[in-house]
Amino acid sequence: GKFTCGDGPTPEAEAFNECLHALDCAMHEEMRVKVHPSDPITLFLQQMIPHHENAVNMAKATLKLELLTANNDPEGEIEELLWSIINNQNMQIYKMTAWLANNGRASVAEANCGYDGDCVADTSIALLVVIG
């Protein structure tokens, strides 16, 4: 399935749509983790980490593709918000990852149990945009 409906009005907008779709597919695959038998906090953190990573990657893609203009962000509020998402959520990812490790819990990768959904996307395109 797709996480957006319709096509972008321009080739650039459609490319961004496809990039976000690929990022969302990767997030859903990474969020599928084994349930910890007695600790809902571990499950929460193991799912929240990829969720935060996706938000960071979406913000990076928005910045990297230079989608902000004087017309849609004249005061720079959205750019400031994007940088805030990147910085704050990266710190939260670090803290959540450290908590799992310091408390003997499985990392997200260790807890992953494979993806059985219907989300298909070329994640290499999204990674190229985000990482460069």
Coordinates of C-alpha atoms in Angstrom, one line a residue, residues 7-128:
D7 CA 0.1 12.0 -7.8
G8 CA 2.3 15.1 -7.3
P9 CA 1.3 18.0 -9.6
T10 CA 4.9 18.3 -10.9
P11 CA 7.8 15.8 -11.5
E12 CA 9.6 17.3 -8.4
A13 CA 6.5 16.9 -6.2
E14 CA 6.0 13.3 -7.4
A15 CA 9.7 12.5 -6.7
F16 CA 9.2 13.8 -3.2
N17 CA 6.0 11.8 -2.8
E18 CA 7.9 8.6 -3.9
C19 CA 10.8 9.5 -1.5
L20 CA 8.4 9.8 1.5
H21 CA 6.7 6.6 0.5
A22 CA 10.0 4.7 0.5
L23 CA 10.9 6.2 3.9
D24 CA 7.5 5.2 5.3
C25 CA 7.9 1.6 3.9
A26 CA 11.3 1.3 5.6
M27 CA 9.8 2.6 8.9
H28 CA 7.0 0.1 8.8
E29 CA 9.4 -2.8 8.1
E30 CA 11.7 -1.7 11.0
M31 CA 8.7 -1.2 13.4
R32 CA 7.7 -4.9 13.2
V33 CA 9.3 -6.3 16.3
K34 CA 8.8 -9.2 18.7
V35 CA 6.6 -8.3 21.7
H36 CA 8.6 -8.4 24.9
P37 CA 6.7 -10.8 27.1
S38 CA 6.6 -8.6 30.3
D39 CA 7.7 -5.2 29.3
P40 CA 5.5 -2.8 27.3
I41 CA 8.1 0.0 27.6
T42 CA 10.6 -2.1 25.6
L43 CA 8.1 -2.6 22.9
F44 CA 7.2 1.1 22.9
L45 CA 10.9 2.1 22.6
Q46 CA 11.6 -0.5 19.9
Q47 CA 8.8 0.9 17.8
M48 CA 9.4 4.6 18.6
I49 CA 13.1 4.5 17.5
P50 CA 12.2 3.8 13.8
H51 CA 9.3 6.2 14.0
H52 CA 11.7 9.0 15.1
E53 CA 14.3 7.9 12.5
N54 CA 11.6 8.3 9.8
A55 CA 10.7 11.8 11.1
V56 CA 14.3 12.8 10.9
N57 CA 14.7 11.3 7.4
M58 CA 11.6 13.1 6.2
A59 CA 12.8 16.4 7.6
K60 CA 16.3 15.8 6.0
A61 CA 14.6 15.0 2.6
T62 CA 12.5 18.2 2.8
L63 CA 15.6 20.3 3.4
K64 CA 17.9 18.4 1.0
L65 CA 15.4 18.7 -1.9
E66 CA 15.1 22.5 -1.2
L67 CA 11.3 22.4 -1.1
L68 CA 11.1 25.5 1.1
T69 CA 10.8 28.8 -0.7
A70 CA 10.0 32.4 0.0
N71 CA 6.4 31.6 -0.9
N72 CA 5.8 28.6 1.4
D73 CA 8.1 29.5 4.3
P74 CA 8.6 33.3 4.2
E75 CA 9.6 33.6 7.8
G76 CA 11.7 30.4 8.0
E77 CA 9.4 28.8 10.5
I78 CA 9.2 25.5 8.7
E79 CA 12.9 25.3 8.2
E80 CA 13.4 26.0 11.9
L81 CA 10.8 23.3 12.7
L82 CA 12.6 20.8 10.4
W83 CA 16.0 21.4 12.1
S84 CA 14.3 21.1 15.5
I85 CA 12.8 17.7 14.5
I86 CA 16.3 16.5 13.3
N87 CA 18.1 17.7 16.4
N88 CA 15.5 16.8 19.1
Q89 CA 14.5 13.4 17.7
N90 CA 18.1 12.4 17.1
M91 CA 18.8 13.0 20.8
Q92 CA 15.7 11.1 21.7
I93 CA 16.8 8.2 19.5
Y94 CA 20.1 8.2 21.3
K95 CA 18.5 8.1 24.7
M96 CA 16.0 5.3 23.7
T97 CA 18.7 3.2 22.1
A98 CA 20.9 3.7 25.2
W99 CA 18.1 2.7 27.5
L100 CA 17.5 -0.5 25.6
A101 CA 21.2 -1.4 25.7
N102 CA 21.7 -0.4 29.4
N103 CA 18.7 -2.4 30.5
G104 CA 19.7 -5.6 28.6
R105 CA 16.9 -5.3 26.0
A106 CA 17.1 -6.2 22.4
S107 CA 17.9 -3.4 19.9
V108 CA 15.4 -2.6 17.2
A109 CA 17.4 -4.7 14.7
E110 CA 17.6 -7.7 17.2
A111 CA 13.9 -7.6 17.9
N112 CA 12.8 -7.3 14.2
C113 CA 10.7 -10.2 13.1
G114 CA 10.4 -9.5 9.4
Y115 CA 7.9 -7.6 7.4
D116 CA 4.7 -9.2 6.0
G117 CA 3.0 -6.1 4.7
D118 CA 2.3 -5.0 1.2
C119 CA 4.4 -1.9 1.2
V120 CA 6.9 -2.0 -1.7
A121 CA 9.2 0.8 -2.6
D122 CA 12.8 1.4 -3.8
T123 CA 14.3 2.5 -0.5
S124 CA 17.7 3.1 -2.2
I125 CA 16.2 6.3 -3.8
A126 CA 15.1 7.6 -0.5
L127 CA 18.5 6.8 1.1
L128 CA 20.3 8.6 -1.7

